Amino acid sequence: MLLKVENLQAKIDEKQILKGLNLEVKAGEVHAIMGPNGAGKSTLASVLAGRDDYEVTAGTVDFDGEDLLELAPDERARKGLFLAFQYPVEIPGVSNKLFMQTALNGVRAEQGLPPLDMFDFDEYAKDKIELLDMRADLLERSVNVGFSGGEKKRNDIFQMALLAPKLCILDETDSGLDIDALGLVANGINTLRSPDRGFIVVTHYQRLLNYIKPDHVHVLYNGQIIKSGGFELVHELEEFGYDGIVQKHEQAQ
Amino acid sequence: MADSAQITELNSAGTQYQEIDSLLSKNKNYKEGFFTTTTVETFAKGLDEATVRAISAKKNEPEWMLNFRLKAFNHWLTMEEPHWAKLLYVPLDYQEYSYYSAPECSACDGSADSAENEIDPEVAKAFAELGVPLTGDDSNVAVDAIFDSISVSTTKREDLLELGIIFCSFSEAVHDYPELVQKYMGTVVPYHDNFFAALNSAVASDGTFVYIPENVRCPLDLSTYFRINEAKTGQFERTIVVADKGSYVSYLEGCSAPARDTYQLHAAVVEVVVLEDAEVKYSTVQNWYPGDDDCQGGILNFVTKRGICEGKNSKLSWTQAETGSAITWKYPSCILKGDNSIGEFYSVALTNRRQQADTGTKMIHIGKNTSSTIIAKGLSAGRSENTYRGLVKILPSADGARNFTQCDSMLIGNQCGAHTFPYIEVENATAQVEHEATTSRIGDDQLFYCKQRGISEQDAISMIVNGFCKDVLSELPLEFAQEAEELLSLSLEGSVG
Ligand SMILES: Nc1ncnc2c1ncn2[C@@H]1O[C@H](COP(=O)(O)OP(=O)(O)OP(=O)(O)O)[C@@H](O)[C@H]1O
Ligand SMILES: [Mg+2]
């Protein structure tokens, strides 16, 4: 098991957001998480990545045999947990190259690999730049500064491709992408799919999922996963919305 | 018609920065904090006319220099210590400082030629530890090394002299080039300019004298390294840089002092004269001892730096990275007198713990089509206060003058302050003055983004800070830029690897 979340509860500023969430992701699987605004999807992603604004009040998370909640956020990242942000952040004056070379060498050190120098890094980054059709001057530019919304998202997927993590969490990476960019991002994800890598894809739309065909689909509502299924669940949601599922869930309570 | 563009006052508040705060409050290891023990001659504490005469006598000075000192001293007695800056300090007791201290074996005979051959071994060791090359082997830079009140070594002097370039200590210049010193000393910063300039004029210790003759491009960076060693002494450096017509020089300045528990005083005066078609690039990395956690014992740094672009098409560029001192009071300025002359000020000022910095520039436009650029980056962390204070003044004669000012402040932590006082006085309707200012903080979002990519918090902070200062650091000569980058990280990271 790559990721095992059990009864996860978390709050922020005294507001309980996650209310006993369970989720299991095996290596090689792609999980989609859908759910209405404010359900707690980004919260789940943030808690898994270790953002300290959130307080975990109960539950456990096992990541590849380790107690994830015991690890600092940068350790989690170096051990292979990656989050593509709903809103990627700008860092003025810091080049993508310096940023990603530092990041990659951190991951490599964790794996006992020697660091890549500037030239090796350029070489290594070249394919990934093409894969996501990033602009040629990408590495020289400051991290996300002056990037359009879509470019920022693509840059996150580019970073994901560079770091080759074990678990990729994508928080609404498809929002705000035009059709071509969506294709590039989906292609990037599909290229990275492998038997020893897992994905959690948070999205509101069927579009991306049509491209990447998730193995499992979950509905997150009010801090819990209230329904799980296969790809057919996506169609059900597209057709009937969350109402039916939510009502059934509330009646069952 | 004076007006001040958007005076901003910003104090960060809130508690979301505790993590950064605790990181920053770790004891910074000031690696230049060691102390050299050697035989020194140090004057007893106190300042009166006799002290001024004694300093002058110690340096075997000619009458005109003594007179300059005395005039300044008598004027200083009539002045009051300024407290208009956003700096809190108790009035200094000027009788509590010693105004002359020198390692003995180079102080023994006033002429410095001998000093070059017989540097006190302990002093030589100190400079070696600081990475200052005294042997002259390093081919890219010539160094004037100043230890407390005197210059102990000036490298590459002869090589430079072959090109007609004068590079020596100020004391030597008084002896060897009296006409030049008299011609320029006090012309840019008169002895009565301000309290600290008057004090400096009275008790000036040592500094550097640079003269670049017509149409000579100085092939090396010239540099001065200032070291304060003795406790409770003041250092009053006096530096003059003159670039004659069509010449060019890049001058660098670095400084440090031992960790002490009592404040040490540094009041410098720097005068730069740039003639027609000449260019001077003046870079400073200031790393004076900032004091303990409460900045007790740090250097009090009151500096008057000013240059005049005297001739047509002349250019003066100040670049500074200020990370040290308990208190910094410093406004390197340009008087743009020659038509088409250019003034530049690039500054990074970082304050941490209880450091206070009030720094900026003055650009005085007199000539036609003069232009100036100001890029100031203030970084405040800990419980420090960081102020940018600038004046752009366009006189009626300055047709077509232009200024661009950008002041960016970054707050790190939750108890520091950033303040911006950009004064603009325009007396010519054809002038164009642009001012941009931003205030940001190292946000949790940025830090988390870095950490999520596997970058440690310390690396992330230093990366973000250096990114913020990039426009300015890129103006520094390469080796200096690297040093400045390291200093920034060091001052913030609170530990040395
Ligand atoms: N600092 C905070 N204080 C109180 N409530 C908060 C805070 N931050 C987030 N929340 C609340 O937590 C809930 C979950 O937010 P989250 O961002 O996880 O939702 P989401 O499922 O990602 O929504 P969306 O689809 O809109 O991105 C929301 O109701 C939000 O208002
Ligand atoms: Mg969200």
Coordinates of N, CA and C in Angstrom, one line a residue, chain A residues 142-244:
Chain A
S142 N 11.9 33.6 -13.6 CA 11.6 33.4 -12.2 C 10.4 32.5 -12.0
V143 N 10.4 31.8 -10.9 CA 9.3 30.8 -10.7 C 7.9 31.4 -10.7
N144 N 7.2 31.0 -11.7 CA 5.8 31.4 -11.9 C 5.5 32.9 -12.1
V145 N 6.6 33.7 -12.1 CA 6.4 35.2 -12.2 C 6.0 35.5 -13.6
G146 N 4.9 36.2 -13.8 CA 4.5 36.6 -15.1 C 3.9 35.4 -15.9
F147 N 3.7 34.3 -15.3 CA 3.1 33.2 -16.0 C 1.6 33.4 -16.0
S148 N 0.9 32.9 -17.0 CA -0.5 32.9 -17.0 C -1.0 31.8 -16.1
G149 N -2.3 31.8 -15.7 CA -2.8 30.8 -14.9 C -2.5 29.4 -15.4
G150 N -2.7 29.2 -16.7 CA -2.5 27.9 -17.3 C -1.0 27.5 -17.3
E151 N -0.2 28.5 -17.6 CA 1.3 28.2 -17.6 C 1.7 27.8 -16.2
K152 N 1.2 28.4 -15.2 CA 1.6 28.0 -13.8 C 1.2 26.6 -13.5
K153 N 0.0 26.2 -13.9 CA -0.4 24.8 -13.7 C 0.5 23.8 -14.5
R154 N 0.8 24.2 -15.7 CA 1.7 23.4 -16.5 C 3.1 23.3 -15.9
N155 N 3.5 24.4 -15.3 CA 4.9 24.4 -14.7 C 4.9 23.4 -13.5
D156 N 3.8 23.4 -12.8 CA 3.7 22.4 -11.7 C 3.8 21.0 -12.1
I157 N 3.2 20.7 -13.3 CA 3.2 19.3 -13.8 C 4.7 19.1 -14.3
F158 N 5.3 20.1 -14.9 CA 6.7 20.0 -15.3 C 7.6 19.6 -14.1
Q159 N 7.3 20.3 -13.0 CA 8.1 20.0 -11.8 C 7.9 18.6 -11.3
M160 N 6.6 18.2 -11.5 CA 6.3 16.8 -11.1 C 7.1 15.8 -11.9
A161 N 7.1 16.1 -13.2 CA 7.8 15.2 -14.2 C 9.3 15.2 -13.8
L162 N 9.9 16.3 -13.4 CA 11.3 16.4 -13.0 C 11.6 15.6 -11.7
L163 N 10.7 15.7 -10.8 CA 11.0 15.1 -9.5 C 10.6 13.6 -9.4
A164 N 9.8 13.1 -10.4 CA 9.4 11.7 -10.5 C 9.0 11.2 -9.1
P165 N 7.9 11.7 -8.5 CA 7.5 11.3 -7.1 C 6.8 10.0 -7.1
K166 N 6.7 9.4 -5.9 CA 5.9 8.2 -5.7 C 4.4 8.4 -5.7
L167 N 4.0 9.5 -5.1 CA 2.6 9.8 -5.0 C 2.4 11.3 -5.5
C168 N 1.6 11.4 -6.5 CA 1.3 12.7 -7.1 C -0.1 13.1 -6.7
I169 N -0.2 14.3 -6.0 CA -1.5 14.8 -5.7 C -1.8 16.0 -6.5
L170 N -2.8 16.0 -7.3 CA -3.1 17.2 -8.2 C -4.4 17.8 -7.8
D171 N -4.2 19.1 -7.3 CA -5.4 19.8 -6.8 C -6.0 20.7 -7.9
E172 N -7.0 20.3 -8.6 CA -7.6 21.1 -9.6 C -6.7 21.6 -10.6
T173 N -5.7 20.8 -11.0 CA -4.8 21.2 -12.0 C -5.4 21.5 -13.3
D174 N -6.6 20.9 -13.6 CA -7.3 21.2 -14.9 C -8.1 22.5 -14.9
S175 N -8.3 23.1 -13.7 CA -9.1 24.3 -13.8 C -8.4 25.4 -14.5
G176 N -9.1 26.1 -15.3 CA -8.5 27.2 -16.0 C -7.5 26.9 -17.2
L177 N -7.5 25.6 -17.6 CA -6.7 25.3 -18.7 C -7.5 25.3 -20.0
D178 N -6.9 25.8 -21.1 CA -7.6 25.7 -22.4 C -7.5 24.2 -22.9
I179 N -8.2 23.9 -23.9 CA -8.2 22.6 -24.5 C -6.8 22.0 -24.7
D180 N -5.9 22.8 -25.4 CA -4.6 22.4 -25.7 C -3.8 22.1 -24.4
A181 N -3.8 23.0 -23.5 CA -3.1 22.8 -22.2 C -3.6 21.6 -21.5
L182 N -4.9 21.4 -21.5 CA -5.5 20.3 -20.9 C -4.9 19.0 -21.5
G183 N -4.8 19.0 -22.8 CA -4.2 17.8 -23.5 C -2.8 17.6 -23.0
L184 N -2.0 18.7 -22.9 CA -0.6 18.6 -22.5 C -0.5 18.0 -21.1
V185 N -1.3 18.6 -20.2 CA -1.2 18.2 -18.8 C -1.6 16.7 -18.7
A186 N -2.7 16.3 -19.4 CA -3.2 14.9 -19.3 C -2.1 14.0 -19.9
N187 N -1.5 14.4 -21.0 CA -0.4 13.7 -21.6 C 0.7 13.5 -20.6
G188 N 1.1 14.6 -19.9 CA 2.1 14.6 -18.9 C 1.8 13.6 -17.8
I189 N 0.6 13.6 -17.4 CA 0.2 12.6 -16.3 C 0.3 11.2 -16.8
N190 N -0.3 11.0 -18.0 CA -0.3 9.6 -18.6 C 1.1 9.1 -18.8
T191 N 2.0 10.0 -19.2 CA 3.4 9.6 -19.4 C 4.1 9.1 -18.1
L192 N 3.6 9.8 -17.0 CA 4.2 9.5 -15.7 C 3.6 8.3 -15.0
R193 N 2.5 7.9 -15.6 CA 1.8 6.7 -14.9 C 2.8 5.5 -15.0
S194 N 2.9 4.8 -13.8 CA 3.7 3.7 -13.8 C 3.3 2.8 -12.7
P195 N 3.7 1.5 -12.7 CA 3.3 0.6 -11.7 C 3.7 0.9 -10.3
D196 N 4.8 1.8 -10.2 CA 5.2 2.1 -8.8 C 4.9 3.6 -8.4
R197 N 3.9 4.1 -9.1 CA 3.5 5.5 -8.8 C 2.0 5.6 -8.6
G198 N 1.5 6.3 -7.6 CA 0.1 6.5 -7.5 C -0.3 8.0 -7.7
F199 N -1.6 8.2 -8.0 CA -2.1 9.5 -8.3 C -3.4 9.8 -7.5
I200 N -3.5 11.0 -6.9 CA -4.8 11.4 -6.4 C -5.1 12.7 -7.2
V201 N -6.2 12.7 -8.0 CA -6.5 13.8 -8.9 C -7.8 14.4 -8.4
V202 N -7.7 15.7 -7.9 CA -8.8 16.4 -7.4 C -9.3 17.2 -8.6
T203 N -10.6 17.0 -8.9 CA -11.1 17.8 -10.1 C -12.6 18.0 -9.9
H204 N -13.1 19.0 -10.7 CA -14.6 19.2 -10.7 C -15.2 18.7 -12.1
Y205 N -14.3 18.4 -13.0 CA -14.7 18.1 -14.4 C -14.4 16.8 -14.9
Q206 N -15.3 16.3 -15.8 CA -15.1 15.0 -16.4 C -14.0 15.1 -17.5
R207 N -13.8 16.3 -18.1 CA -12.9 16.5 -19.2 C -11.5 15.8 -19.0
L208 N -10.9 16.1 -17.8 CA -9.5 15.6 -17.6 C -9.6 14.1 -17.4
L209 N -10.6 13.7 -16.7 CA -10.8 12.3 -16.3 C -11.0 11.4 -17.6
N210 N -11.6 12.0 -18.6 CA -11.8 11.3 -19.8 C -10.4 10.9 -20.4
Y211 N -9.5 11.8 -20.3 CA -8.1 11.6 -20.8 C -7.4 10.6 -20.0
I212 N -7.5 10.6 -18.7 CA -6.6 9.8 -17.9 C -7.3 8.6 -17.2
K213 N -8.6 8.5 -17.4 CA -9.3 7.2 -17.0 C -8.8 6.7 -15.6
P214 N -9.4 7.3 -14.6 CA -9.0 6.9 -13.2 C -9.5 5.5 -12.9
D215 N -8.8 4.8 -12.0 CA -9.2 3.5 -11.6 C -10.3 3.6 -10.6
H216 N -10.2 4.6 -9.7 CA -11.2 4.8 -8.7 C -11.7 6.2 -8.6
V217 N -13.0 6.4 -8.3 CA -13.5 7.8 -8.2 C -14.2 7.9 -6.8
H218 N -13.9 9.0 -6.1 CA -14.5 9.2 -4.8 C -15.2 10.5 -4.7
V219 N -16.3 10.5 -3.9 CA -17.0 11.8 -3.7 C -16.7 12.2 -2.3
L220 N -16.1 13.4 -2.2 CA -15.8 14.0 -0.8 C -16.8 15.0 -0.5
Y221 N -17.4 14.8 0.6 CA -18.5 15.8 1.0 C -18.4 16.0 2.5
N222 N -18.4 17.3 2.9 CA -18.4 17.6 4.3 C -17.3 16.8 5.1
G223 N -16.1 16.8 4.5 CA -15.0 16.2 5.3 C -14.9 14.7 5.3
Q224 N -15.8 14.0 4.5 CA -15.7 12.6 4.5 C -15.8 12.1 3.0
I225 N -15.3 10.9 2.8 CA -15.6 10.3 1.5 C -16.9 9.5 1.6
I226 N -17.9 10.0 0.9 CA -19.3 9.4 1.1 C -19.6 8.4 0.0
K227 N -18.9 8.4 -1.0 CA -19.1 7.3 -2.0 C -17.9 7.1 -2.9
S228 N -17.6 5.8 -3.1 CA -16.5 5.5 -4.0 C -17.0 4.5 -5.1
G229 N -16.4 4.6 -6.2 CA -16.7 3.7 -7.3 C -15.7 3.7 -8.4
G230 N -16.1 3.2 -9.6 CA -15.2 3.2 -10.7 C -15.5 4.4 -11.6
F231 N -15.1 4.4 -12.8 CA -15.2 5.5 -13.7 C -16.7 5.9 -14.0
E232 N -17.6 4.9 -13.8 CA -19.0 5.2 -14.1 C -19.6 6.2 -13.1
L233 N -18.9 6.3 -11.9 CA -19.4 7.3 -11.0 C -19.3 8.7 -11.5
V234 N -18.3 8.9 -12.4 CA -18.1 10.2 -13.0 C -19.3 10.6 -13.8
H235 N -19.8 9.6 -14.6 CA -20.9 9.9 -15.5 C -22.2 10.2 -14.6
E236 N -22.3 9.4 -13.5 CA -23.5 9.6 -12.7 C -23.5 11.0 -12.1
L237 N -22.3 11.5 -11.7 CA -22.2 12.8 -11.2 C -22.5 13.9 -12.2
E238 N -21.9 13.7 -13.4 CA -22.2 14.6 -14.5 C -23.7 14.8 -14.7
E239 N -24.3 13.6 -14.7 CA -25.8 13.6 -15.0 C -26.6 14.1 -13.9
F240 N -26.4 13.7 -12.7 CA -27.3 14.0 -11.6 C -26.8 15.0 -10.5
G241 N -25.5 15.3 -10.6 CA -24.9 16.3 -9.6 C -24.7 15.5 -8.3
Y242 N -24.3 16.3 -7.3 CA -24.0 15.7 -6.0 C -25.2 15.5 -5.2
D243 N -26.4 16.1 -5.5 CA -27.5 16.1 -4.7 C -28.0 14.7 -4.3
G244 N -28.2 13.9 -5.3 CA -28.7 12.5 -5.0 C -27.8 11.8 -4.0

